[in-house]
PDB file of C-alpha atoms in Angstrom:
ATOM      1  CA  UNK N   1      57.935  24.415  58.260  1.00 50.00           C
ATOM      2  CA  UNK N   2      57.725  27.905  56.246  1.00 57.00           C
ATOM      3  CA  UNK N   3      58.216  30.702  58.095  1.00 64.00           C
ATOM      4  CA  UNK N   4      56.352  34.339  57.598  1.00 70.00           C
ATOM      5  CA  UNK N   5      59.339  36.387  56.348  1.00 75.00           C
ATOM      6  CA  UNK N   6      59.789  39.943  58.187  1.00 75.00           C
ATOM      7  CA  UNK N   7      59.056  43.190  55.595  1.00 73.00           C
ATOM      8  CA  UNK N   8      61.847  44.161  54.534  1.00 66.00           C
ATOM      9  CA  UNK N   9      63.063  47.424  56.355  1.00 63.00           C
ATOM     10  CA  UNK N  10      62.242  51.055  55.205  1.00 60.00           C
ATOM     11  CA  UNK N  11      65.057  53.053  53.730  1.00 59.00           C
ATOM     12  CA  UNK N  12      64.798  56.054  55.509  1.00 69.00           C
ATOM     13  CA  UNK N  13      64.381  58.338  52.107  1.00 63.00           C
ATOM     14  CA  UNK N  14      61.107  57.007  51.824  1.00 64.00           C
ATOM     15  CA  UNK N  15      60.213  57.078  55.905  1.00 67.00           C
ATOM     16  CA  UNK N  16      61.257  60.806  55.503  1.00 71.00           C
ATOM     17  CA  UNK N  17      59.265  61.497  52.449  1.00 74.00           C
ATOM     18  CA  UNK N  18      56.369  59.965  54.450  1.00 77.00           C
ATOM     19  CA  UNK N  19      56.633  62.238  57.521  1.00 77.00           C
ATOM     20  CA  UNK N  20      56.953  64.904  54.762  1.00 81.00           C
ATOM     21  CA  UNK N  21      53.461  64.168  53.249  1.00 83.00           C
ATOM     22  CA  UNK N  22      51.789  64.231  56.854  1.00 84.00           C
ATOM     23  CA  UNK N  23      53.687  67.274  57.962  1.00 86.00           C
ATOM     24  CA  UNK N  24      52.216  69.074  54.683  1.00 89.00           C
ATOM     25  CA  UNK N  25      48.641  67.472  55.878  1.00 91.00           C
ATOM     26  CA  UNK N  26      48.318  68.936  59.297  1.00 91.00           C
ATOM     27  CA  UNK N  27      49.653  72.312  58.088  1.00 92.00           C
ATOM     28  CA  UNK N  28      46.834  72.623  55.772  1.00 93.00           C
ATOM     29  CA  UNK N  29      44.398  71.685  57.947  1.00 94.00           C
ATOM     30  CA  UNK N  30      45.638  74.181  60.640  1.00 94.00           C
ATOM     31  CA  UNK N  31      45.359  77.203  58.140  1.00 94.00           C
ATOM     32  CA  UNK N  32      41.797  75.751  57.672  1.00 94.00           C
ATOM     33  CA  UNK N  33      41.001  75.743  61.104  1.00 95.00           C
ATOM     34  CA  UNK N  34      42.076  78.897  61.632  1.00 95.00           C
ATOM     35  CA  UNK N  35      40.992  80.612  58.576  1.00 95.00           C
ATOM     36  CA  UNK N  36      37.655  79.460  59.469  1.00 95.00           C
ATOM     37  CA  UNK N  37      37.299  80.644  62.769  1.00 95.00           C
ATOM     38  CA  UNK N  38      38.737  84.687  61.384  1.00 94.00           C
ATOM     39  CA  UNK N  39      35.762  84.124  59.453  1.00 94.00           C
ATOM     40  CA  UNK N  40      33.408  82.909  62.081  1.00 93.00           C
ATOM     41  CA  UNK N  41      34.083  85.585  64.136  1.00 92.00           C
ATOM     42  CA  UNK N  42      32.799  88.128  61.169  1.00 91.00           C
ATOM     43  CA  UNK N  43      29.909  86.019  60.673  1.00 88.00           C
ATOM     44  CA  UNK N  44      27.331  86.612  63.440  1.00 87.00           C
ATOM     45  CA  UNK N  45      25.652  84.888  65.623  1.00 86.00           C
ATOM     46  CA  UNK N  46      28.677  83.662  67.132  1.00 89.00           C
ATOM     47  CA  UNK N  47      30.850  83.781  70.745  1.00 92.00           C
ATOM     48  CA  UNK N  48      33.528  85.498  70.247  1.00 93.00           C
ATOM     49  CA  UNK N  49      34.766  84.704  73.536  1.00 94.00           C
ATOM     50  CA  UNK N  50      35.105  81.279  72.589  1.00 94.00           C
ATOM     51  CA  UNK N  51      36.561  81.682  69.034  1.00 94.00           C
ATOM     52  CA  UNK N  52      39.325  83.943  70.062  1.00 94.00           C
ATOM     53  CA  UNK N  53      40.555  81.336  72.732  1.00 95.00           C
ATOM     54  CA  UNK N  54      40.571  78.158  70.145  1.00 95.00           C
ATOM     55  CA  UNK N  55      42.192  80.749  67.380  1.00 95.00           C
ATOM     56  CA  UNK N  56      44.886  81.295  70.319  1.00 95.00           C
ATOM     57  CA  UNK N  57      45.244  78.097  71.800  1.00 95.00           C
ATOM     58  CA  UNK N  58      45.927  76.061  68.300  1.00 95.00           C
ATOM     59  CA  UNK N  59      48.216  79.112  67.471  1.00 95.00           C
ATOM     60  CA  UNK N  60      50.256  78.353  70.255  1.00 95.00           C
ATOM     61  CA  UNK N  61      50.322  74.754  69.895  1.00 94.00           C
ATOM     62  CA  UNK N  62      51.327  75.140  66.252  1.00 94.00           C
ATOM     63  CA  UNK N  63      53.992  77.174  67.385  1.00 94.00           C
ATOM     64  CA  UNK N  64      55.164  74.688  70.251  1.00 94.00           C
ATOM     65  CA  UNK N  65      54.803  71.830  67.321  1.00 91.00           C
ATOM     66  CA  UNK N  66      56.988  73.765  64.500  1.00 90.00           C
ATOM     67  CA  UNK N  67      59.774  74.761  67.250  1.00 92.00           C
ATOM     68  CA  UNK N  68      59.959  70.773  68.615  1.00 89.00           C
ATOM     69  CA  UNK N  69      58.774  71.411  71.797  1.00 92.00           C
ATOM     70  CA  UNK N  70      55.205  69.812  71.337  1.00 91.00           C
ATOM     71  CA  UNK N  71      55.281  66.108  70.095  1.00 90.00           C
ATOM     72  CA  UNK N  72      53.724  65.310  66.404  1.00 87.00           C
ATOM     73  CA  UNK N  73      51.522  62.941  68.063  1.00 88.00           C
ATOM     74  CA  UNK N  74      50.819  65.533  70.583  1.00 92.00           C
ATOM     75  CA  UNK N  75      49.945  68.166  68.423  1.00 93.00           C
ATOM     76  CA  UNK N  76      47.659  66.063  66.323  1.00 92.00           C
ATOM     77  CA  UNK N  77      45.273  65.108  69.240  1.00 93.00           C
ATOM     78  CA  UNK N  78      45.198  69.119  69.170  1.00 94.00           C
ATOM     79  CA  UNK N  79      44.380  69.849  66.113  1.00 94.00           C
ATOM     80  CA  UNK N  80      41.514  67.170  66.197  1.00 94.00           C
ATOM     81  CA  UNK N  81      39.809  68.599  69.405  1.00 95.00           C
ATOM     82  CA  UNK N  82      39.982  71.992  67.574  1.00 95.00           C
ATOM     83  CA  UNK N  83      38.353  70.682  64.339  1.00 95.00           C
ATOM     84  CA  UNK N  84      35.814  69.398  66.917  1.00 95.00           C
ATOM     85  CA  UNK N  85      34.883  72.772  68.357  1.00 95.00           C
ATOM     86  CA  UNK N  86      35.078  74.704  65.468  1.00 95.00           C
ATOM     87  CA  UNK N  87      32.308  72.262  64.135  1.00 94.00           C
ATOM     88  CA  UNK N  88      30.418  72.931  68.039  1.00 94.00           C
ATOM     89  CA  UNK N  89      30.654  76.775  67.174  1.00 94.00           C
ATOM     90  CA  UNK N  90      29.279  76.825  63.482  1.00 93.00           C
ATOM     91  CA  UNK N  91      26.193  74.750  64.927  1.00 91.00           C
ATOM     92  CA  UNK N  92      25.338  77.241  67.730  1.00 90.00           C
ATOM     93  CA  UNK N  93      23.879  80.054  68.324  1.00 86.00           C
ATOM     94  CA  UNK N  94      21.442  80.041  64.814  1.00 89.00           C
ATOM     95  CA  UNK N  95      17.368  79.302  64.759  1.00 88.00           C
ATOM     96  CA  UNK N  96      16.228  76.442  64.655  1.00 87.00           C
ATOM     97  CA  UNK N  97      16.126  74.760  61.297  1.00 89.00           C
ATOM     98  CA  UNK N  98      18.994  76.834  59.591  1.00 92.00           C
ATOM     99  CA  UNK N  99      22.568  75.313  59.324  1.00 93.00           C
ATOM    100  CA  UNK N 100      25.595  77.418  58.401  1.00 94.00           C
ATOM    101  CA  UNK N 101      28.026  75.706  56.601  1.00 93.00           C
ATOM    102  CA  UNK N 102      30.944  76.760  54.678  1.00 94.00           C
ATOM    103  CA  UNK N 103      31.409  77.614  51.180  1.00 93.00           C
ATOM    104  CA  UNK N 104      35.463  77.081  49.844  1.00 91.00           C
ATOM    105  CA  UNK N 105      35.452  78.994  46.592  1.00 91.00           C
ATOM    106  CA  UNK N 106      34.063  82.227  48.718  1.00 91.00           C
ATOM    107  CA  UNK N 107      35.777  81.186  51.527  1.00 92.00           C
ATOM    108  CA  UNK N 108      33.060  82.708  53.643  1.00 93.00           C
ATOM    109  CA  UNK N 109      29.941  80.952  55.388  1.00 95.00           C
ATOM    110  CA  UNK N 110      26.421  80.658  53.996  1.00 94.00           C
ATOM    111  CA  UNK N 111      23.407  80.091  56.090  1.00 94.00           C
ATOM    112  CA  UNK N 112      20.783  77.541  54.306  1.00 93.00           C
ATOM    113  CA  UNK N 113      17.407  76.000  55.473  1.00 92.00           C
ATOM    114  CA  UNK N 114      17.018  72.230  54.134  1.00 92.00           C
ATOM    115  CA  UNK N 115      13.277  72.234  54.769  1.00 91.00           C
ATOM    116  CA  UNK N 116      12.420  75.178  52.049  1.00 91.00           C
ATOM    117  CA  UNK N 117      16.054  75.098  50.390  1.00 91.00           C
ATOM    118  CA  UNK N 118      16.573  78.639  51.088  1.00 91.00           C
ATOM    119  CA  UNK N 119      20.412  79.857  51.242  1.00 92.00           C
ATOM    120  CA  UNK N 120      21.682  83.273  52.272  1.00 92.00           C
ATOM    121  CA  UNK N 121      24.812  85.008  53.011  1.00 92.00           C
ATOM    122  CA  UNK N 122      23.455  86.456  56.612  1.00 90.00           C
ATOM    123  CA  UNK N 123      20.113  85.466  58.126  1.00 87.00           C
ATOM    124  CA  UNK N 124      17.373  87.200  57.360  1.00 82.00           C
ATOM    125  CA  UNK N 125      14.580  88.675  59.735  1.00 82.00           C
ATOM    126  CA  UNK N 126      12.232  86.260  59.378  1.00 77.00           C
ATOM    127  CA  UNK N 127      14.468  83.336  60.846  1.00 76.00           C
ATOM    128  CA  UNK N 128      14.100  84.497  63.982  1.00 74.00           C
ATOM    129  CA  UNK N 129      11.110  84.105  66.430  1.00 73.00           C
ATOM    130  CA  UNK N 130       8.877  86.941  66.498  1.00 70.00           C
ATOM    131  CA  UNK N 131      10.082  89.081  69.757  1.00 62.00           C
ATOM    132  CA  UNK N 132       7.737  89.254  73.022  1.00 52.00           C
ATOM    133  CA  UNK N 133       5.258  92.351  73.652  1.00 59.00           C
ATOM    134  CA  UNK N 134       6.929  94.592  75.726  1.00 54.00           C
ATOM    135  CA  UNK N 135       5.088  95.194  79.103  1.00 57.00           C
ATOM    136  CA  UNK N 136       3.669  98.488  80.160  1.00 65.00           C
ATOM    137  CA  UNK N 137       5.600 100.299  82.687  1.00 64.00           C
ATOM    138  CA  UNK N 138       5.289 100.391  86.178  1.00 65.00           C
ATOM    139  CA  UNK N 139       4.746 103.951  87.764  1.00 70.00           C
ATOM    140  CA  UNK N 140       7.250 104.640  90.156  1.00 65.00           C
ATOM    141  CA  UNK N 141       6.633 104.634  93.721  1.00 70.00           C
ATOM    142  CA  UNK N 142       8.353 107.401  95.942  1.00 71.00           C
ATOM    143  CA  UNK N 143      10.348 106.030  98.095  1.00 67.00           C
ATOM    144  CA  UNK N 144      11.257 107.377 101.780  1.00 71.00           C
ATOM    145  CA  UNK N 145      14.874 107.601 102.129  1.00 64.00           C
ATOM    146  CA  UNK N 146      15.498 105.987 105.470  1.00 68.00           C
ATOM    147  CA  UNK N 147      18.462 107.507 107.774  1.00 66.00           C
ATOM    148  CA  UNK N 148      21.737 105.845 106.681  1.00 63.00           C
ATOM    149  CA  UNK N 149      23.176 103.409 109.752  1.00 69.00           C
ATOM    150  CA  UNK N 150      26.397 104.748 111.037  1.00 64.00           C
ATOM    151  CA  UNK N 151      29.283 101.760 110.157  1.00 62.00           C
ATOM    152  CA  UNK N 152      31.850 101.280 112.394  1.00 70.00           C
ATOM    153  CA  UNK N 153      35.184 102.661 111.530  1.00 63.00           C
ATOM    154  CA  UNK N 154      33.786 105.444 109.105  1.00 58.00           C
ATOM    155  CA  UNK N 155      32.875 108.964 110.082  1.00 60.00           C
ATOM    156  CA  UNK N 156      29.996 109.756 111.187  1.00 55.00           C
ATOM    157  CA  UNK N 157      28.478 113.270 109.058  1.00 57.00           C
ATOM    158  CA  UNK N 158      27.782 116.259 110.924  1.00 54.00           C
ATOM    159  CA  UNK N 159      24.251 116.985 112.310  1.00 55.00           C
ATOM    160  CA  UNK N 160      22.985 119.938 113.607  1.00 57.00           C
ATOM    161  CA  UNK N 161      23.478 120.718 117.285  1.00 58.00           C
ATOM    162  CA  UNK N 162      20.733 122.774 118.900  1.00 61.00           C
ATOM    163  CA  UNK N 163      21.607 124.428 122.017  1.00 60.00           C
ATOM    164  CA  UNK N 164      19.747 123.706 125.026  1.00 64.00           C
ATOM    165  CA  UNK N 165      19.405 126.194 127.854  1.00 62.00           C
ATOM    166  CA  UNK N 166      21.520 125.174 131.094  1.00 66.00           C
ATOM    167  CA  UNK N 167      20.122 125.085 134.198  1.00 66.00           C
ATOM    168  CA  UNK N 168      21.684 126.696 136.963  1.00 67.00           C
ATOM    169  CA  UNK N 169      22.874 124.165 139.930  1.00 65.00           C
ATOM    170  CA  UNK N 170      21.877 125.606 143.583  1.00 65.00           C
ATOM    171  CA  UNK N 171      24.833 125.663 145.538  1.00 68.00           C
ATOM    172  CA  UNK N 172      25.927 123.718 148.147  1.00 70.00           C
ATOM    173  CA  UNK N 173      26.174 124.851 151.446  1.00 68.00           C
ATOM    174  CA  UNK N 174      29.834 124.304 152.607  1.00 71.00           C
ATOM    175  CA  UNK N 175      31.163 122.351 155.388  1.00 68.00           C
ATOM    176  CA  UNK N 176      32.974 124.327 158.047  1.00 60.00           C
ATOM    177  CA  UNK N 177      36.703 123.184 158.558  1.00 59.00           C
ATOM    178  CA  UNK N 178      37.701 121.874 162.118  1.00 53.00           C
ATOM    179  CA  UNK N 179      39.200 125.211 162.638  1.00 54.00           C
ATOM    180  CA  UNK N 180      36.619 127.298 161.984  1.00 51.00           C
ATOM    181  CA  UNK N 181      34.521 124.987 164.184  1.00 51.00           C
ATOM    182  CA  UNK N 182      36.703 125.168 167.130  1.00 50.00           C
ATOM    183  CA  UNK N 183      38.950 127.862 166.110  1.00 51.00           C
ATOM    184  CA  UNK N 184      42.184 128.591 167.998  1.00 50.00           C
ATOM    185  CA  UNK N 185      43.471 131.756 170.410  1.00 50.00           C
ATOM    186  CA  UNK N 186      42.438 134.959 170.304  1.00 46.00           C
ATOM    187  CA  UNK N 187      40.952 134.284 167.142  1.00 49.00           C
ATOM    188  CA  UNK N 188      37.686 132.075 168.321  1.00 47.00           C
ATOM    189  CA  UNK N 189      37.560 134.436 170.708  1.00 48.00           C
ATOM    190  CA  UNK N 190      37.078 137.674 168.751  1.00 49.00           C
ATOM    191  CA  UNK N 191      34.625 135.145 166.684  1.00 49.00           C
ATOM    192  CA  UNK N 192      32.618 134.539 169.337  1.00 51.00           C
ATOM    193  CA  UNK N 193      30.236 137.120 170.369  1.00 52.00           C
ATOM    194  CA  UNK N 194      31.287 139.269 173.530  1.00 53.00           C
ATOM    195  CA  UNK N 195      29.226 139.215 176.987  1.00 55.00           C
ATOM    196  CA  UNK N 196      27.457 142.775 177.707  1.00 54.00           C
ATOM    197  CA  UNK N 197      29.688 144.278 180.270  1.00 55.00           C
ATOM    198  CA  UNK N 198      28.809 143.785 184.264  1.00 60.00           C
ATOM    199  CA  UNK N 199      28.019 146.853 186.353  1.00 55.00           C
ATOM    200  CA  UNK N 200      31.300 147.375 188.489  1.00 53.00           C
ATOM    201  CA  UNK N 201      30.754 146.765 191.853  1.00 53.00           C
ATOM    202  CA  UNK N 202      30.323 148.883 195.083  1.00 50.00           C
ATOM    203  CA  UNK N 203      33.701 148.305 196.957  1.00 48.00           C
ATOM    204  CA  UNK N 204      33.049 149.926 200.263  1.00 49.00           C
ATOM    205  CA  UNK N 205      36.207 152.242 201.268  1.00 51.00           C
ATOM    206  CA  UNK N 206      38.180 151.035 204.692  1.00 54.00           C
ATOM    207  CA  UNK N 207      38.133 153.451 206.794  1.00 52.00           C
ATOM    208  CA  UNK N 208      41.202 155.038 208.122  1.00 53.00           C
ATOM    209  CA  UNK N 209      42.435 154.923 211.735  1.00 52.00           C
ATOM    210  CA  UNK N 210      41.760 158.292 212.853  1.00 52.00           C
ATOM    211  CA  UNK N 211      37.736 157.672 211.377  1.00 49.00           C
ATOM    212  CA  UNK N 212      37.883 154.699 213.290  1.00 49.00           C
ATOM    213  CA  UNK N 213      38.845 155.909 216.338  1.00 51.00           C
ATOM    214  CA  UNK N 214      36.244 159.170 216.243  1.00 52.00           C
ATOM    215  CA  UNK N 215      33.410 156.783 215.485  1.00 53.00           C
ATOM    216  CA  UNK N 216      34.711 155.105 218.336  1.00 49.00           C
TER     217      UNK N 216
END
């Protein structure tokens, strides 16, 4: 029985010159890509938001790539999702019916309409719908400025105080002390209001022995 006889192995001058080739292949197409998108971002309507963040992220990953640190299998998977969104970004943000495409001996893009064959370097007025009226204005309304709420933990601004007359409390009658009630000594007595004198009384004189005896 025959048997299928194994290729015969690669000498490694050639596997090297191989990698060369491809190495040489996805460095061209990286200063494509990013060629492109300097020019994209000069060549309005674009986002620029997003066409500054692919230019950066392939930059980096080219970088990782040429330093070893990114895998060559890696890095191509990269470089195809970039040629992807590049291709998102020159289909957006045009009319309707206009393409932009890119032109290699200018190395610039060129904005063209299949339908009437028309090509230009920029888009011209007319590819763009016809803008909206602008509405009238509406007359401003005064508003009332309502009394700000006071928020807890700020200070509260200063209002004026108007001063209100004070009213005069009667006063109240004081309670006498247990020693002015009963008082004490000579003291409650001089307090107390003195008797009017008595008329002394008639003290009949005894009379002496010899009266006696004479009335006798």
């Amino acid at each position: 029985a025959s048997h299928a006889t194994p290729p015969p192995p690669q000498i490694p001058f050639l596997a090297q010159k191989k990698k060369k080739k491809k190495n040489r292949t996805k460095k061209k197409k990286t200063e494509q890509v990013l060629g492109k998108l300097s020019v994209l971002s000069r060549t309005p309507p674009v986002d620029l938001l997003k066409v500054a963040y692919l230019s950066a992220t392939l930059t980096a990953r080219t970088d990782d790539w040429r330093s070893g640190a990114l895998a060559e299998f890696h890095y191509g998977g990269k470089l195809g999702e970039a040629c992807s969104e590049l291709e998102k970004l020159e289909a957006s943000g045009i009319p309707a019916g206009w393409v932009r495409s890119w032109e290699v001996r200018e190395r610039r893009y060129y904005f063209a309409k299949p339908e009437t064959g028309e090509t230009a370097w920029s888009l011209p007025p007319s590819a763009f719908p016809p803008s909206l009226p602008t509405p009238e204005p509406i007359p401003a309304q005064p508003i009332t400025a309502q009394p700000a709420r006071p928020v807890r933990g700020q200070p509260v601004s200063a209002r004026p105080i108007t001063a209100q007359p004070q009213q005069q409390a009667a006063p109240k009658p004081r309670r006498p002390s247990k020693q002015s009630r009963f008082g004490s000594g000579a003291a409650a007595i001089a307090a107390e209001p003195s008797a009017p004198p008595r008329p002394p009384a008639q003290i009949a004189k005894r009379p002496t022995t010899a009266a006696a005896a004479a009335d006798a």
